[in-house]
Amino acid sequence: MFGMVRRSNHATALAGWIVATGAMGLVVQADTIRAASGAPYGGVLLLALAPVLAAGTVTVALLLRANLLMSFAQERFYRFIAEIPGDAPELCAPAVLQLQRLTAAVRHRETLTQQALTWAYAAGIGVLGWSVAAEAMALGH
């Protein structure tokens, strides 16, 4: 379980970094976007930005969903621990069930964060490709 958490933490951090860096790159290129919009094929270039933004949005949505899922599972587990009597056996059936639920939530989180990382790679590659095309159009090549 700890390995799954570690992998999903790394995926979360990298996906978040890729999307944040891409967003900052687009903000920095605001003048390039304005210049490219006046170019003959500027509308096509701006339209090509839509899938890139969509990939970034999907990444953020998956990361938020993974966070909410894990927060809910942890809260439920901590609440169970707080309510269990001190003299209850450690491996009673309800405790095992709660551990299984927590493990399932961790697995689901890992899956969601890996999907988010895939989408973040797509968004990052899209921002890079879009930036090169926008700069070429802005310079008139």
CSV table of N, CA, C and O in Angstrom, one decimal, residues 36-112:
chain,number,residue,atom,x,y,z
A,36,ALA,N,-0.1,36.0,-33.3
A,36,ALA,CA,-0.5,34.9,-34.1
A,36,ALA,C,-2.0,35.0,-34.5
A,36,ALA,O,-2.4,34.6,-35.6
A,37,SER,N,-2.8,35.7,-33.7
A,37,SER,CA,-4.2,35.8,-34.0
A,37,SER,C,-4.4,36.7,-35.2
A,37,SER,O,-5.4,36.6,-35.9
A,38,GLY,N,-3.5,37.6,-35.5
A,38,GLY,CA,-3.6,38.4,-36.7
A,38,GLY,C,-3.0,37.8,-37.9
A,38,GLY,O,-3.2,38.3,-39.0
A,39,ALA,N,-2.3,36.7,-37.8
A,39,ALA,CA,-1.7,36.0,-38.9
A,39,ALA,C,-2.8,35.3,-39.8
A,39,ALA,O,-3.9,35.1,-39.3
A,40,PRO,N,-2.5,35.0,-41.0
A,40,PRO,CA,-3.5,34.4,-41.9
A,40,PRO,C,-4.1,33.1,-41.3
A,40,PRO,O,-5.3,32.9,-41.5
A,41,TYR,N,-3.3,32.3,-40.7
A,41,TYR,CA,-3.9,31.1,-40.1
A,41,TYR,C,-4.0,31.1,-38.6
A,41,TYR,O,-4.0,30.1,-37.9
A,42,GLY,N,-4.1,32.3,-38.1
A,42,GLY,CA,-4.2,32.5,-36.6
A,42,GLY,C,-5.4,31.9,-36.0
A,42,GLY,O,-5.3,31.4,-34.9
A,43,GLY,N,-6.5,31.9,-36.7
A,43,GLY,CA,-7.7,31.2,-36.1
A,43,GLY,C,-7.5,29.7,-36.0
A,43,GLY,O,-7.9,29.1,-35.0
A,44,VAL,N,-6.8,29.1,-36.9
A,44,VAL,CA,-6.5,27.7,-36.8
A,44,VAL,C,-5.6,27.4,-35.6
A,44,VAL,O,-5.7,26.5,-34.9
A,45,LEU,N,-4.6,28.3,-35.5
A,45,LEU,CA,-3.7,28.2,-34.3
A,45,LEU,C,-4.4,28.3,-33.0
A,45,LEU,O,-4.2,27.5,-32.1
A,46,LEU,N,-5.3,29.3,-32.9
A,46,LEU,CA,-6.0,29.4,-31.7
A,46,LEU,C,-7.0,28.3,-31.4
A,46,LEU,O,-7.1,27.8,-30.3
A,47,LEU,N,-7.5,27.7,-32.5
A,47,LEU,CA,-8.4,26.5,-32.4
A,47,LEU,C,-7.6,25.3,-31.9
A,47,LEU,O,-8.1,24.5,-31.2
A,48,ALA,N,-6.3,25.3,-32.4
A,48,ALA,CA,-5.4,24.1,-32.0
A,48,ALA,C,-5.1,24.2,-30.5
A,48,ALA,O,-4.6,23.2,-29.9
A,49,LEU,N,-5.3,25.3,-29.9
A,49,LEU,CA,-5.0,25.5,-28.4
A,49,LEU,C,-6.1,24.8,-27.6
A,49,LEU,O,-5.8,24.4,-26.5
A,50,ALA,N,-7.3,24.6,-28.2
A,50,ALA,CA,-8.4,24.0,-27.4
A,50,ALA,C,-8.1,22.6,-26.9
A,50,ALA,O,-8.3,22.3,-25.7
A,51,PRO,N,-7.6,21.7,-27.7
A,51,PRO,CA,-7.3,20.3,-27.2
A,51,PRO,C,-6.2,20.4,-26.1
A,51,PRO,O,-6.2,19.6,-25.2
A,52,VAL,N,-5.2,21.3,-26.2
A,52,VAL,CA,-4.2,21.4,-25.2
A,52,VAL,C,-4.8,21.9,-23.9
A,52,VAL,O,-4.5,21.3,-22.8
A,53,LEU,N,-5.7,22.8,-23.9
A,53,LEU,CA,-6.3,23.3,-22.7
A,53,LEU,C,-7.2,22.2,-22.2
A,53,LEU,O,-7.3,22.1,-20.9
A,54,ALA,N,-7.9,21.5,-23.0
A,54,ALA,CA,-8.7,20.4,-22.6
A,54,ALA,C,-7.9,19.3,-21.9
A,54,ALA,O,-8.3,18.8,-20.8
A,55,ALA,N,-6.7,19.0,-22.4
A,55,ALA,CA,-5.9,18.0,-21.7
A,55,ALA,C,-5.4,18.4,-20.4
A,55,ALA,O,-5.4,17.7,-19.4
A,56,GLY,N,-5.1,19.7,-20.2
A,56,GLY,CA,-4.8,20.3,-18.9
A,56,GLY,C,-5.9,20.2,-18.0
A,56,GLY,O,-5.8,19.9,-16.8
A,57,THR,N,-7.1,20.5,-18.5
A,57,THR,CA,-8.3,20.5,-17.6
A,57,THR,C,-8.6,19.1,-17.2
A,57,THR,O,-9.0,18.9,-16.0
A,58,VAL,N,-8.5,18.1,-18.0
A,58,VAL,CA,-8.7,16.7,-17.7
A,58,VAL,C,-7.7,16.3,-16.6
A,58,VAL,O,-8.0,15.6,-15.6
A,59,THR,N,-6.5,16.7,-16.8
A,59,THR,CA,-5.4,16.4,-15.8
A,59,THR,C,-5.8,16.9,-14.4
A,59,THR,O,-5.8,16.2,-13.4
A,60,VAL,N,-6.2,18.2,-14.3
A,60,VAL,CA,-6.6,18.8,-13.1
A,60,VAL,C,-7.8,18.1,-12.5
A,60,VAL,O,-7.9,17.8,-11.3
A,61,ALA,N,-8.8,17.8,-13.3
A,61,ALA,CA,-10.0,17.1,-12.8
A,61,ALA,C,-9.6,15.7,-12.2
A,61,ALA,O,-10.2,15.3,-11.2
A,62,LEU,N,-8.8,15.0,-12.9
A,62,LEU,CA,-8.4,13.7,-12.4
A,62,LEU,C,-7.6,13.8,-11.1
A,62,LEU,O,-7.8,13.0,-10.1
A,63,LEU,N,-6.8,14.8,-11.0
A,63,LEU,CA,-6.0,15.0,-9.7
A,63,LEU,C,-7.0,15.4,-8.6
A,63,LEU,O,-6.8,14.9,-7.4
A,64,LEU,N,-7.9,16.2,-8.9
A,64,LEU,CA,-8.9,16.6,-7.8
A,64,LEU,C,-9.7,15.4,-7.4
A,64,LEU,O,-10.0,15.3,-6.2
A,65,ARG,N,-10.1,14.6,-8.4
A,65,ARG,CA,-10.9,13.4,-8.1
A,65,ARG,C,-10.2,12.5,-7.2
A,65,ARG,O,-10.7,11.9,-6.2
A,66,ALA,N,-8.9,12.3,-7.5
A,66,ALA,CA,-8.0,11.4,-6.7
A,66,ALA,C,-7.9,11.9,-5.3
A,66,ALA,O,-7.9,11.2,-4.3
A,67,ASN,N,-7.7,13.2,-5.2
A,67,ASN,CA,-7.6,13.8,-3.9
A,67,ASN,C,-8.8,13.7,-3.0
A,67,ASN,O,-8.8,13.3,-1.9
A,68,LEU,N,-10.0,13.9,-3.6
A,68,LEU,CA,-11.2,13.8,-2.9
A,68,LEU,C,-11.5,12.4,-2.5
A,68,LEU,O,-11.9,12.1,-1.4
A,69,LEU,N,-11.2,11.4,-3.4
A,69,LEU,CA,-11.4,10.0,-3.1
A,69,LEU,C,-10.5,9.6,-1.9
A,69,LEU,O,-11.0,9.0,-0.9
A,70,MET,N,-9.3,10.0,-1.9
A,70,MET,CA,-8.4,9.6,-0.8
A,70,MET,C,-8.8,10.4,0.5
A,70,MET,O,-8.7,9.8,1.6
A,71,SER,N,-9.2,11.6,0.4
A,71,SER,CA,-9.6,12.4,1.6
A,71,SER,C,-10.8,11.7,2.3
A,71,SER,O,-10.8,11.5,3.5
A,72,PHE,N,-11.7,11.3,1.4
A,72,PHE,CA,-12.9,10.7,2.0
A,72,PHE,C,-12.6,9.3,2.6
A,72,PHE,O,-13.1,9.0,3.7
A,73,ALA,N,-11.8,8.5,2.0
A,73,ALA,CA,-11.4,7.2,2.5
A,73,ALA,C,-10.6,7.4,3.8
A,73,ALA,O,-10.8,6.6,4.8
A,74,GLN,N,-9.7,8.3,3.9
A,74,GLN,CA,-8.9,8.5,5.1
A,74,GLN,C,-9.8,9.0,6.2
A,74,GLN,O,-9.7,8.6,7.4
A,75,GLU,N,-10.7,9.9,5.9
A,75,GLU,CA,-11.7,10.4,6.9
A,75,GLU,C,-12.5,9.3,7.5
A,75,GLU,O,-12.7,9.2,8.7
A,76,ARG,N,-13.0,8.4,6.6
A,76,ARG,CA,-13.8,7.3,7.0
A,76,ARG,C,-13.0,6.3,7.9
A,76,ARG,O,-13.5,5.8,8.9
A,77,PHE,N,-11.7,6.1,7.5
A,77,PHE,CA,-10.9,5.2,8.3
A,77,PHE,C,-10.5,5.8,9.6
A,77,PHE,O,-10.6,5.1,10.7
A,78,TYR,N,-10.2,7.1,9.7
A,78,TYR,CA,-9.9,7.7,11.0
A,78,TYR,C,-11.1,7.7,11.9
A,78,TYR,O,-11.0,7.6,13.1
A,79,ARG,N,-12.3,8.0,11.3
A,79,ARG,CA,-13.5,8.0,12.1
A,79,ARG,C,-13.7,6.6,12.7
A,79,ARG,O,-14.1,6.5,13.9
A,80,PHE,N,-13.5,5.5,11.9
A,80,PHE,CA,-13.6,4.2,12.4
A,80,PHE,C,-12.7,3.9,13.6
A,80,PHE,O,-13.0,3.3,14.6
A,81,ILE,N,-11.4,4.3,13.4
A,81,ILE,CA,-10.4,4.1,14.5
A,81,ILE,C,-10.8,4.8,15.7
A,81,ILE,O,-10.7,4.3,16.8
A,82,ALA,N,-11.3,6.0,15.6
A,82,ALA,CA,-11.7,6.8,16.8
A,82,ALA,C,-12.9,6.2,17.5
A,82,ALA,O,-13.0,6.3,18.7
A,83,GLU,N,-13.8,5.5,16.8
A,83,GLU,CA,-15.0,4.9,17.4
A,83,GLU,C,-14.8,3.5,17.9
A,83,GLU,O,-15.6,3.0,18.6
A,84,ILE,N,-13.7,2.8,17.5
A,84,ILE,CA,-13.6,1.4,17.9
A,84,ILE,C,-13.2,1.4,19.4
A,84,ILE,O,-12.4,2.2,19.9
A,85,PRO,N,-13.8,0.5,20.1
A,85,PRO,CA,-13.5,0.4,21.5
A,85,PRO,C,-12.1,-0.1,21.7
A,85,PRO,O,-11.5,-0.9,20.9
A,86,GLY,N,-11.5,0.3,22.8
A,86,GLY,CA,-10.1,0.0,23.1
A,86,GLY,C,-9.9,-1.5,23.3
A,86,GLY,O,-8.8,-2.0,23.1
A,87,ASP,N,-10.9,-2.2,23.8
A,87,ASP,CA,-10.7,-3.7,24.0
A,87,ASP,C,-11.1,-4.6,22.9
A,87,ASP,O,-11.1,-5.8,23.0
A,88,ALA,N,-11.4,-4.0,21.7
A,88,ALA,CA,-11.8,-4.8,20.5
A,88,ALA,C,-10.6,-5.4,20.0
A,88,ALA,O,-9.5,-4.9,20.0
A,89,PRO,N,-10.7,-6.6,19.4
A,89,PRO,CA,-9.6,-7.3,18.8
A,89,PRO,C,-9.1,-6.5,17.6
A,89,PRO,O,-9.9,-5.9,16.9
A,90,GLU,N,-7.8,-6.5,17.4
A,90,GLU,CA,-7.2,-5.7,16.3
A,90,GLU,C,-7.7,-6.1,14.9
A,90,GLU,O,-7.8,-5.3,14.0
A,91,LEU,N,-7.8,-7.4,14.7
A,91,LEU,CA,-8.2,-7.9,13.4
A,91,LEU,C,-9.7,-8.3,13.3
A,91,LEU,O,-9.9,-9.3,12.7
A,92,CYS,N,-10.5,-7.6,14.0
A,92,CYS,CA,-11.9,-8.0,13.9
A,92,CYS,C,-12.5,-7.7,12.5
A,92,CYS,O,-11.8,-6.9,11.7
A,93,ALA,N,-13.5,-8.3,12.1
A,93,ALA,CA,-14.1,-8.2,10.8
A,93,ALA,C,-14.3,-6.8,10.3
A,93,ALA,O,-13.9,-6.4,9.2
A,94,PRO,N,-14.9,-5.9,11.1
A,94,PRO,CA,-15.0,-4.5,10.6
A,94,PRO,C,-13.7,-3.8,10.4
A,94,PRO,O,-13.6,-3.0,9.4
A,95,ALA,N,-12.7,-4.1,11.2
A,95,ALA,CA,-11.4,-3.5,10.9
A,95,ALA,C,-10.8,-3.9,9.6
A,95,ALA,O,-10.2,-3.2,8.8
A,96,VAL,N,-10.9,-5.2,9.3
A,96,VAL,CA,-10.4,-5.8,8.1
A,96,VAL,C,-11.1,-5.1,6.9
A,96,VAL,O,-10.5,-4.8,5.9
A,97,LEU,N,-12.4,-5.0,7.0
A,97,LEU,CA,-13.2,-4.4,6.0
A,97,LEU,C,-12.8,-2.9,5.8
A,97,LEU,O,-12.6,-2.5,4.6
A,98,GLN,N,-12.5,-2.2,6.8
A,98,GLN,CA,-12.1,-0.8,6.7
A,98,GLN,C,-10.7,-0.7,6.0
A,98,GLN,O,-10.4,0.1,5.2
A,99,LEU,N,-9.8,-1.7,6.3
A,99,LEU,CA,-8.5,-1.7,5.7
A,99,LEU,C,-8.6,-2.1,4.2
A,99,LEU,O,-7.9,-1.5,3.4
A,100,GLN,N,-9.5,-3.0,3.9
A,100,GLN,CA,-9.8,-3.3,2.5
A,100,GLN,C,-10.3,-2.1,1.7
A,100,GLN,O,-9.9,-1.8,0.6
A,101,ARG,N,-11.2,-1.3,2.3
A,101,ARG,CA,-11.7,-0.1,1.7
A,101,ARG,C,-10.6,0.9,1.5
A,101,ARG,O,-10.6,1.6,0.4
A,102,LEU,N,-9.8,1.1,2.5
A,102,LEU,CA,-8.7,2.0,2.3
A,102,LEU,C,-7.7,1.6,1.3
A,102,LEU,O,-7.3,2.4,0.5
A,103,THR,N,-7.4,0.3,1.2
A,103,THR,CA,-6.5,-0.2,0.2
A,103,THR,C,-7.1,0.0,-1.2
A,103,THR,O,-6.4,0.4,-2.2
A,104,ALA,N,-8.4,-0.3,-1.3
A,104,ALA,CA,-9.1,-0.1,-2.6
A,104,ALA,C,-9.0,1.4,-3.0
A,104,ALA,O,-8.8,1.7,-4.2
A,105,ALA,N,-9.2,2.3,-2.1
A,105,ALA,CA,-9.1,3.7,-2.4
A,105,ALA,C,-7.7,4.1,-2.8
A,105,ALA,O,-7.6,4.9,-3.8
A,106,VAL,N,-6.7,3.6,-2.2
A,106,VAL,CA,-5.3,3.9,-2.6
A,106,VAL,C,-5.1,3.4,-4.0
A,106,VAL,O,-4.4,4.0,-4.8
A,107,ARG,N,-5.6,2.2,-4.3
A,107,ARG,CA,-5.4,1.6,-5.7
A,107,ARG,C,-6.1,2.5,-6.7
A,107,ARG,O,-5.6,2.8,-7.8
A,108,HIS,N,-7.3,3.0,-6.4
A,108,HIS,CA,-8.1,3.8,-7.3
A,108,HIS,C,-7.3,5.2,-7.5
A,108,HIS,O,-7.2,5.7,-8.6
A,109,ARG,N,-6.8,5.7,-6.4
A,109,ARG,CA,-6.0,6.9,-6.4
A,109,ARG,C,-4.8,6.8,-7.3
A,109,ARG,O,-4.5,7.6,-8.2
A,110,GLU,N,-4.1,5.6,-7.2
A,110,GLU,CA,-2.9,5.4,-8.1
A,110,GLU,C,-3.3,5.4,-9.5
A,110,GLU,O,-2.7,6.0,-10.4
A,111,THR,N,-4.5,4.7,-9.8
A,111,THR,CA,-4.9,4.6,-11.2
A,111,THR,C,-5.3,6.0,-11.7
A,111,THR,O,-4.9,6.4,-12.8
A,112,LEU,N,-6.0,6.8,-10.9
A,112,LEU,CA,-6.4,8.2,-11.4
A,112,LEU,C,-5.1,9.1,-11.6
A,112,LEU,O,-5.1,9.8,-12.5
